[in-house]
Coordinates of C-alpha atoms and ligand atoms in Angstrom, one line a residue:
M264 CA -17.3 37.3 114.5
N265 CA -14.0 39.1 114.1
V266 CA -12.2 38.1 110.9
L267 CA -8.6 38.6 109.7
V268 CA -7.8 38.5 106.0
L269 CA -4.1 38.1 105.1
G270 CA -2.9 39.8 102.0
S271 CA -2.8 43.2 100.2
G272 CA -4.1 42.7 96.7
G273 CA -7.3 43.0 94.7
R274 CA -8.1 39.5 95.7
E275 CA -8.0 40.4 99.4
H276 CA -10.1 43.6 98.8
A277 CA -12.7 41.5 96.9
I278 CA -12.8 38.9 99.7
S279 CA -13.1 41.7 102.3
W280 CA -15.9 43.4 100.3
K281 CA -17.9 40.2 100.3
L282 CA -17.2 39.5 104.0
A283 CA -18.3 43.1 104.9
Q284 CA -21.8 42.3 103.6
S285 CA -22.2 39.5 106.2
P286 CA -24.6 40.2 109.1
K287 CA -22.4 37.7 111.0
L288 CA -19.3 40.0 110.8
S289 CA -18.4 42.2 113.8
K290 CA -15.1 43.6 112.8
L291 CA -12.8 43.0 109.9
Y292 CA -9.1 43.2 109.9
V293 CA -6.7 43.0 106.9
A294 CA -3.0 42.5 107.2
P295 CA -1.4 44.4 105.6
G296 CA -4.2 45.5 103.3
N297 CA -4.3 48.5 100.9
A298 CA -6.0 51.9 100.6
G299 CA -9.2 50.1 99.5
T300 CA -9.5 47.8 102.4
T301 CA -9.3 50.7 104.9
E302 CA -12.8 51.6 103.9
L303 CA -14.1 48.2 105.1
A304 CA -11.6 47.1 107.7
E305 CA -8.8 48.0 110.0
N306 CA -5.5 47.5 108.2
L307 CA -2.8 45.9 110.4
N308 CA 0.8 46.6 109.3
I309 CA 2.0 43.0 109.5
D310 CA 3.8 41.0 106.9
V311 CA 1.9 37.9 105.8
N312 CA 4.9 35.7 106.5
D313 CA 5.5 37.1 110.1
F314 CA 3.6 34.4 111.9
N315 CA 4.5 35.6 115.4
E316 CA 3.1 39.0 114.7
I317 CA 0.0 37.5 113.1
K318 CA -0.5 35.4 116.3
K319 CA -0.2 38.5 118.5
A320 CA -2.7 40.4 116.3
V321 CA -5.1 37.4 116.4
L322 CA -5.0 37.3 120.2
A323 CA -5.0 41.1 120.7
N324 CA -8.1 41.6 118.5
N325 CA -10.1 38.5 119.5
I326 CA -10.0 37.2 115.9
N327 CA -12.4 34.2 115.4
L328 CA -11.4 33.3 111.9
V329 CA -8.5 33.9 109.6
I330 CA -8.6 33.7 105.8
V331 CA -5.3 33.4 103.9
G332 CA -5.2 35.2 100.6
P333 CA -1.8 34.5 99.0
E334 CA 0.2 31.3 98.6
D335 CA 3.5 32.3 100.3
P336 CA 2.3 32.0 103.9
L337 CA 0.5 28.7 103.1
V338 CA 3.6 27.2 101.5
N339 CA 5.6 28.6 104.5
G340 CA 3.3 26.8 106.9
V341 CA 1.0 29.4 108.5
V342 CA -1.8 26.9 109.0
D343 CA 0.6 24.4 110.6
F344 CA 1.9 27.2 112.8
F345 CA -1.6 27.8 114.1
L346 CA -2.4 24.1 114.6
K347 CA 0.8 23.6 116.7
D348 CA 0.3 26.6 118.9
E349 CA -1.6 26.0 122.1
E350 CA -3.0 29.6 122.2
I351 CA -4.4 29.8 118.7
K352 CA -4.9 26.1 117.6
N353 CA -8.6 26.4 117.9
I354 CA -8.9 29.5 115.8
P355 CA -9.9 28.4 112.4
I356 CA -7.6 29.4 109.5
I357 CA -8.8 28.9 106.0
G358 CA -6.1 27.4 103.8
P359 CA -4.2 24.1 103.4
Q360 CA -1.3 23.0 105.6
A361 CA 2.2 23.2 104.2
E362 CA 2.2 19.6 102.9
A363 CA -0.9 20.1 100.6
A364 CA 0.4 23.6 99.8
Q365 CA 3.2 21.9 97.9
L366 CA 0.5 21.4 95.2
E367 CA 1.4 25.0 94.4
G368 CA 4.9 25.2 95.9
S369 CA 6.4 22.4 93.9
K370 CA 5.4 21.6 90.3
E371 CA 6.8 18.1 90.6
Y372 CA 4.8 17.4 93.8
S373 CA 1.7 18.5 92.0
K374 CA 2.4 16.4 88.9
R375 CA 3.0 13.3 91.0
F376 CA -0.2 13.9 92.9
M377 CA -2.1 14.2 89.6
Q378 CA -0.5 11.0 88.3
R379 CA -1.4 9.0 91.4
N380 CA -4.9 10.3 91.4
N381 CA -5.6 9.9 87.6
V382 CA -6.1 13.6 87.1
P383 CA -5.6 14.4 83.4
T384 CA -2.5 16.5 82.7
A385 CA 0.5 16.7 80.5
G386 CA 3.2 14.1 80.6
Y387 CA 6.5 15.2 82.2
E388 CA 10.0 14.4 83.5
S389 CA 11.9 16.3 86.1
F390 CA 15.7 17.0 86.2
T391 CA 18.3 18.5 88.6
K392 CA 21.8 20.0 88.1
E393 CA 23.1 16.4 88.5
T394 CA 20.9 15.1 85.7
L395 CA 21.3 18.0 83.4
E396 CA 22.7 15.9 80.6
K397 CA 19.7 13.5 80.8
G398 CA 17.5 16.6 80.6
L399 CA 19.2 17.8 77.5
N400 CA 18.9 14.4 75.9
Y401 CA 15.2 14.3 76.9
L402 CA 14.5 17.6 75.2
E403 CA 15.8 16.0 72.0
T404 CA 13.2 13.3 72.2
Q405 CA 10.4 15.8 72.6
N406 CA 8.4 17.8 70.1
P407 CA 8.2 21.6 70.2
P408 CA 7.0 23.8 71.8
Y409 CA 9.1 22.9 74.9
V410 CA 7.6 23.7 78.3
L411 CA 10.2 24.2 81.1
K412 CA 9.0 24.9 84.6
A413 CA 11.0 25.9 87.6
D414 CA 9.8 23.5 90.3
G415 CA 9.4 26.0 93.1
L416 CA 7.6 29.3 93.6
A417 CA 9.0 31.9 91.1
A418 CA 6.4 34.7 91.4
G419 CA 4.6 33.5 88.2
K420 CA 7.8 33.8 86.1
G421 CA 9.1 30.2 86.3
V422 CA 7.4 28.8 83.2
V423 CA 9.2 29.2 79.9
I424 CA 7.8 28.0 76.6
L425 CA 10.1 27.8 73.6
N426 CA 9.8 26.6 70.0
D427 CA 13.4 26.2 69.3
L428 CA 15.4 23.2 70.6
T429 CA 18.7 25.1 71.0
A430 CA 16.9 27.8 72.9
A431 CA 15.2 25.2 75.1
K432 CA 18.5 23.5 75.9
K433 CA 20.1 26.9 76.8
E434 CA 17.2 27.7 79.1
L435 CA 17.4 24.3 80.8
K436 CA 21.1 25.0 81.5
A437 CA 20.4 28.5 82.7
M438 CA 17.7 27.2 85.1
L439 CA 19.7 24.2 86.5
A440 CA 23.4 25.1 86.2
D441 CA 23.1 28.9 86.6
A442 CA 20.2 28.9 89.1
K443 CA 18.2 31.4 86.9
F444 CA 15.3 31.3 89.3
G445 CA 17.4 30.7 92.4
D446 CA 16.3 27.9 94.6
A447 CA 13.0 27.6 92.7
S448 CA 14.9 26.1 89.7
R449 CA 17.0 23.6 91.5
K450 CA 14.7 21.2 89.9
V451 CA 13.0 21.7 86.5
V452 CA 9.9 19.9 85.1
I453 CA 9.9 19.5 81.4
E454 CA 6.3 19.0 80.3
E455 CA 4.4 18.1 77.1
F456 CA 2.8 21.1 75.5
M457 CA -1.0 21.2 75.8
S458 CA -3.0 23.0 73.2
G459 CA -6.4 24.4 73.9
I460 CA -7.9 27.4 75.6
E461 CA -7.4 28.1 79.3
L462 CA -9.7 28.8 82.2
S463 CA -9.6 28.9 86.0
V464 CA -11.9 26.7 88.1
F465 CA -12.3 27.4 91.8
V466 CA -13.3 24.9 94.4
I467 CA -13.9 25.4 98.1
T468 CA -13.5 22.3 100.3
D469 CA -13.8 21.5 104.0
G470 CA -11.8 18.3 103.4
K471 CA -14.9 16.2 103.0
D472 CA -17.2 17.9 100.6
Y473 CA -16.7 20.6 98.0
V474 CA -18.5 23.4 96.1
I475 CA -17.4 24.5 92.7
L476 CA -17.4 28.3 92.5
P477 CA -18.0 30.3 89.3
E478 CA -15.2 29.7 86.8
A479 CA -13.3 32.6 85.2
K480 CA -10.9 33.4 82.4
D481 CA -8.0 35.7 83.1
Y482 CA -5.8 37.6 80.7
K483 CA -2.2 37.1 81.6
R484 CA -0.3 38.9 78.9
I485 CA 0.5 42.7 79.1
G486 CA -0.3 43.4 75.5
E487 CA -3.5 43.4 73.4
G488 CA -4.3 40.2 71.6
D489 CA -2.5 38.3 74.3
T490 CA 1.0 39.5 73.3
G491 CA 4.1 40.5 75.3
L492 CA 5.2 39.6 78.8
N493 CA 3.2 37.6 81.3
T494 CA 1.7 39.6 84.2
G495 CA -0.1 38.7 87.4
G496 CA -3.3 39.1 85.4
M497 CA -4.8 42.0 83.4
G498 CA -8.4 41.2 83.8
A499 CA -11.0 38.5 84.2
I500 CA -14.4 37.4 82.9
S501 CA -16.9 35.1 84.5
P502 CA -18.8 33.0 83.5
V503 CA -16.6 31.7 80.7
P504 CA -18.8 31.1 77.6
F505 CA -17.0 27.9 76.4
A506 CA -17.3 26.3 79.8
D507 CA -20.8 25.0 79.2
D508 CA -22.6 22.5 81.4
N509 CA -21.1 19.5 79.5
F510 CA -17.6 20.7 79.9
M511 CA -18.1 21.7 83.6
K512 CA -19.6 18.2 84.3
R513 CA -16.5 16.6 82.8
V514 CA -14.3 19.0 84.9
E515 CA -16.2 17.9 88.0
E516 CA -16.0 14.2 87.3
E517 CA -12.5 14.0 85.8
V518 CA -10.7 16.6 87.8
V519 CA -12.5 17.9 90.9
I520 CA -13.7 14.7 92.4
P521 CA -10.4 12.8 91.9
T522 CA -8.6 15.8 93.4
I523 CA -10.8 16.0 96.5
D524 CA -10.7 12.2 96.8
G525 CA -6.9 12.4 96.5
F526 CA -6.7 14.7 99.5
K527 CA -8.6 12.2 101.6
K528 CA -6.8 9.1 100.3
E529 CA -3.4 10.7 100.8
N530 CA -4.3 12.1 104.2
L531 CA -3.9 15.7 103.2
P532 CA -6.3 17.6 105.4
Y533 CA -7.5 20.5 103.2
K534 CA -9.8 23.3 104.3
G535 CA -9.6 26.1 101.8
F536 CA -9.7 27.1 98.1
V537 CA -8.3 25.0 95.3
F538 CA -7.6 26.9 92.1
I539 CA -7.4 24.6 89.1
G540 CA -5.8 26.0 86.0
L541 CA -7.3 24.1 83.2
M542 CA -6.8 23.7 79.5
N543 CA -9.9 23.0 77.5
D544 CA -8.6 20.9 74.6
D545 CA -11.5 20.4 72.3
G546 CA -13.8 19.8 75.2
N547 CA -11.3 17.6 77.1
P548 CA -10.2 19.1 80.4
R549 CA -6.5 18.8 81.4
V550 CA -4.9 20.4 84.4
V551 CA -2.1 22.9 83.8
E552 CA -1.6 23.6 87.5
Y553 CA -3.0 23.7 91.0
N554 CA -2.9 26.8 93.2
V555 CA -3.9 26.5 96.9
R556 CA -5.7 29.9 97.0
M557 CA -8.0 32.0 95.0
G558 CA -6.8 33.6 91.8
D559 CA -6.1 37.3 91.3
P560 CA -7.8 39.0 89.3
E561 CA -10.3 36.1 89.2
T562 CA -11.5 36.7 92.7
E563 CA -12.6 40.2 91.6
V564 CA -15.2 38.5 89.4
V565 CA -15.9 35.4 91.5
M566 CA -16.8 37.2 94.7
P567 CA -19.3 39.5 93.0
R568 CA -21.0 36.5 91.5
L569 CA -21.4 34.8 94.9
K570 CA -24.9 35.3 96.3
T571 CA -24.4 33.3 99.5
D572 CA -22.8 34.9 102.6
L573 CA -19.0 34.3 102.3
L574 CA -18.6 34.2 106.1
E575 CA -21.2 31.5 106.4
I576 CA -19.3 29.5 103.8
M577 CA -16.0 30.0 105.6
Q578 CA -17.6 29.0 108.9
A579 CA -19.0 25.9 107.3
V580 CA -15.6 25.0 105.9
A581 CA -14.0 25.4 109.3
D582 CA -16.7 23.3 110.9
E583 CA -16.6 20.7 108.1
K584 CA -20.3 21.4 107.4
L585 CA -20.0 22.5 103.8
R586 CA -22.5 19.8 103.0
D587 CA -25.2 21.6 105.0
I588 CA -25.3 24.9 103.1
E589 CA -26.5 25.8 99.7
V590 CA -24.2 28.1 97.8
E591 CA -25.8 30.2 95.2
F592 CA -24.4 32.4 92.3
E593 CA -25.5 35.3 90.2
D594 CA -26.4 34.4 86.6
K595 CA -25.1 37.8 85.5
S596 CA -21.7 38.2 83.9
A597 CA -19.0 39.9 85.9
T598 CA -15.8 41.3 84.4
T599 CA -12.8 43.1 85.9
V600 CA -10.3 45.3 84.1
I601 CA -6.9 45.7 85.8
M602 CA -5.3 49.1 85.6
V603 CA -1.6 48.9 86.0
S604 CA 1.4 51.3 86.4
G605 CA 3.2 52.2 83.1
G606 CA 6.1 49.9 82.5
Y607 CA 4.6 46.9 84.4
P608 CA 5.5 44.0 84.4
E609 CA 9.0 45.4 84.0
A610 CA 10.2 48.4 86.0
Y611 CA 7.5 50.9 87.0
E612 CA 7.1 53.9 89.3
K613 CA 5.1 54.0 92.5
G614 CA 3.7 56.9 94.4
H615 CA 1.6 58.6 91.7
E616 CA -1.6 60.2 93.1
I617 CA -4.8 58.5 91.8
S618 CA -7.7 60.7 90.8
G619 CA -11.3 60.0 89.9
L620 CA -11.9 57.2 92.4
D621 CA -14.9 59.0 93.9
K622 CA -16.3 59.9 90.4
T623 CA -16.9 56.3 89.1
E624 CA -20.4 55.0 88.6
G625 CA -21.9 51.6 88.1
S626 CA -18.7 49.5 88.9
I627 CA -17.1 48.1 92.0
I628 CA -13.6 49.5 92.4
F629 CA -11.2 47.1 94.1
H630 CA -7.8 48.3 95.0
A631 CA -4.7 46.1 94.3
G632 CA -1.5 48.1 94.7
T633 CA -2.6 51.3 96.4
K634 CA -1.6 53.2 99.5
E635 CA -3.4 55.9 101.4
D636 CA -1.6 59.0 102.8
N637 CA -3.5 61.9 104.3
G638 CA -6.8 61.1 102.7
K639 CA -5.2 60.8 99.2
V640 CA -4.6 57.5 97.3
F641 CA -1.3 56.7 95.6
T642 CA -0.1 53.9 93.3
N643 CA 1.9 51.4 95.3
G644 CA 2.4 48.4 92.9
G645 CA 2.3 47.1 89.4
R646 CA -1.4 46.2 89.4
V647 CA -3.1 49.1 90.9
I648 CA -6.9 49.0 90.5
A649 CA -9.5 46.4 89.4
V650 CA -12.7 47.8 87.9
T651 CA -15.4 45.2 88.2
S652 CA -18.8 45.5 86.5
Y653 CA -21.9 43.3 86.0
G654 CA -23.7 42.9 82.7
K655 CA -26.1 40.5 80.9
D656 CA -23.0 39.3 79.1
F657 CA -19.3 40.0 79.3
N658 CA -19.5 42.7 76.6
E659 CA -22.0 44.7 78.5
A660 CA -20.1 44.3 81.7
L661 CA -16.8 45.3 80.0
K662 CA -18.4 48.4 78.5
Q663 CA -19.3 49.6 82.0
S664 CA -15.8 48.9 83.3
Y665 CA -14.2 50.7 80.4
K666 CA -16.3 53.8 81.2
N667 CA -14.7 53.9 84.6
T668 CA -11.2 53.2 83.5
E669 CA -11.4 56.5 81.7
I670 CA -12.4 58.3 84.8
I671 CA -9.8 56.9 87.1
D672 CA -6.4 58.4 86.3
W673 CA -2.8 58.7 87.2
E674 CA 0.5 59.4 85.5
E675 CA 1.2 56.6 83.0
K676 CA -1.8 54.3 83.8
Y677 CA -2.3 51.4 81.4
F678 CA -5.0 48.8 80.9
R679 CA -5.9 46.3 78.1
S680 CA -8.9 47.5 76.2
D681 CA -9.4 44.2 74.3
L682 CA -10.5 41.8 77.1
G683 CA -12.9 39.2 75.8
F684 CA -11.5 39.4 72.3
D685 CA -11.0 35.6 72.1
L686 CA -14.5 34.8 73.5
Q687 CA -16.7 36.6 71.0
K688 CA -17.0 33.5 68.9
Y689 CA -18.5 31.5 71.8
L690 CA -21.4 34.0 72.3
N691 CA -24.7 32.8 70.9
Ligands
LIG103 P1 1.8 27.7 85.3 O1 2.6 28.6 86.2 O2 2.1 26.2 85.5 O3 0.3 28.0 85.4 O4 2.1 28.1 83.8 C1 2.0 29.4 83.4 C2 1.3 29.4 82.0 O5 2.1 28.7 81.1 C3 0.0 28.7 82.0 O6 -1.0 29.6 82.4 C4 -0.2 28.3 80.6 O7 -0.6 29.4 79.8 C5 1.3 28.0 80.2 N1 1.5 26.6 80.3 C6 2.0 25.9 81.4 N2 2.1 24.6 81.2 C7 1.7 24.4 79.9 C8 1.6 23.2 79.1 N3 2.0 22.0 79.5 N4 1.1 23.4 77.8 C9 0.8 24.6 77.4 N5 0.9 25.7 78.1 C10 1.3 25.6 79.4
LIG104 N1 -4.7 34.7 88.0 C1 -3.7 33.8 88.2 C2 -3.2 33.7 89.6 O1 -3.8 34.2 90.5 O2 -2.2 33.0 89.8

């Protein structure tokens, strides 16, 4: 089979790395890919939102299966585009159609879906510019911390959590009246604050059945001890020590099953990954958000823990035969440490040469924001490299990753050296 992966991050490199191990794979293409994916695949210089160019590439390269990495093309309807086009409608594409992609594309849509399907989540109300006064009054009736969410996609920046009522009112005005997040904050969801500890749960579904993939914990803040600005993710750990069998059973019964049943009941055909952001509040699972794709950096630990052939799983999803295959996982821990450009998530430089990539040992090096030029590899984004390792527990795995984050180097590299700090207490 010829397979095309859409995207260019560490997630797509990890998916490609796993696909490349499949005996069923003939040729792999990644659009647009990065310096890492060139080692496994042919990179195609196509924007993930340029559906016409994607179609041309699919036909020109006899692609038999497409896997969509990021959310943008899904929310923009890439799957619908395929289904409506006579020439490519029979080529399976893994990801939901635009309607179901609203689970990520609109916070309000996803809250309503959860309410209708009795999925545990925080209470909420939503407001627009026209109902700003009501929103301000509503804030007065709530307890701090105040959680304000831009309804639409805002590149991970649209959620603001504030302790002070005056600041929360100011923020609501900025979002609604001053379009702080552009179109994304035309509507704002004000949500009850949920306490607890977060984790990411991943599900693959063919629309009928589902498989729960290994869960992971990611580290979103730039600074040690979970301080400073939010990032795309500074590292991940899987399995998550506090996600024991009891908790995961509750997640399956109270969240996963109602979600998959909801897709069926509401006639939302869904073939793809569901990423459930969860709060573990004293053993009670509550949903923070849905994403309609895999997580990044979580994929860089989930794929290494998957024993079963990913291409076989993707084919089963396309054929609605997920029920017929057994999906197996490694018991070992996997961790990934994200190395970023100095300054990220604020302004940072690109184009620094990366050294040491060929000197690492005992880790899997996934590329995120990198670019190849004349055999050399350069930084090309905020998150640059993901260093993934295995271990009997996450401490052992992290130790291995940290050996290699010393070897890989460029001007002003940065990474968090405290991953797992919050999980030590859960180790036996
Ligand atoms: P989201 O984009 O919805 O995942 O929100 C980004 C981050 O904000 C989440 O990963 C949580 O850490 C935090 N967050 C979002 N909603 C809530 C909530 N209702 N209570 C507590 N924290 C939240
Ligand atoms: N790791 C969080 C995300 O992919 O959105």
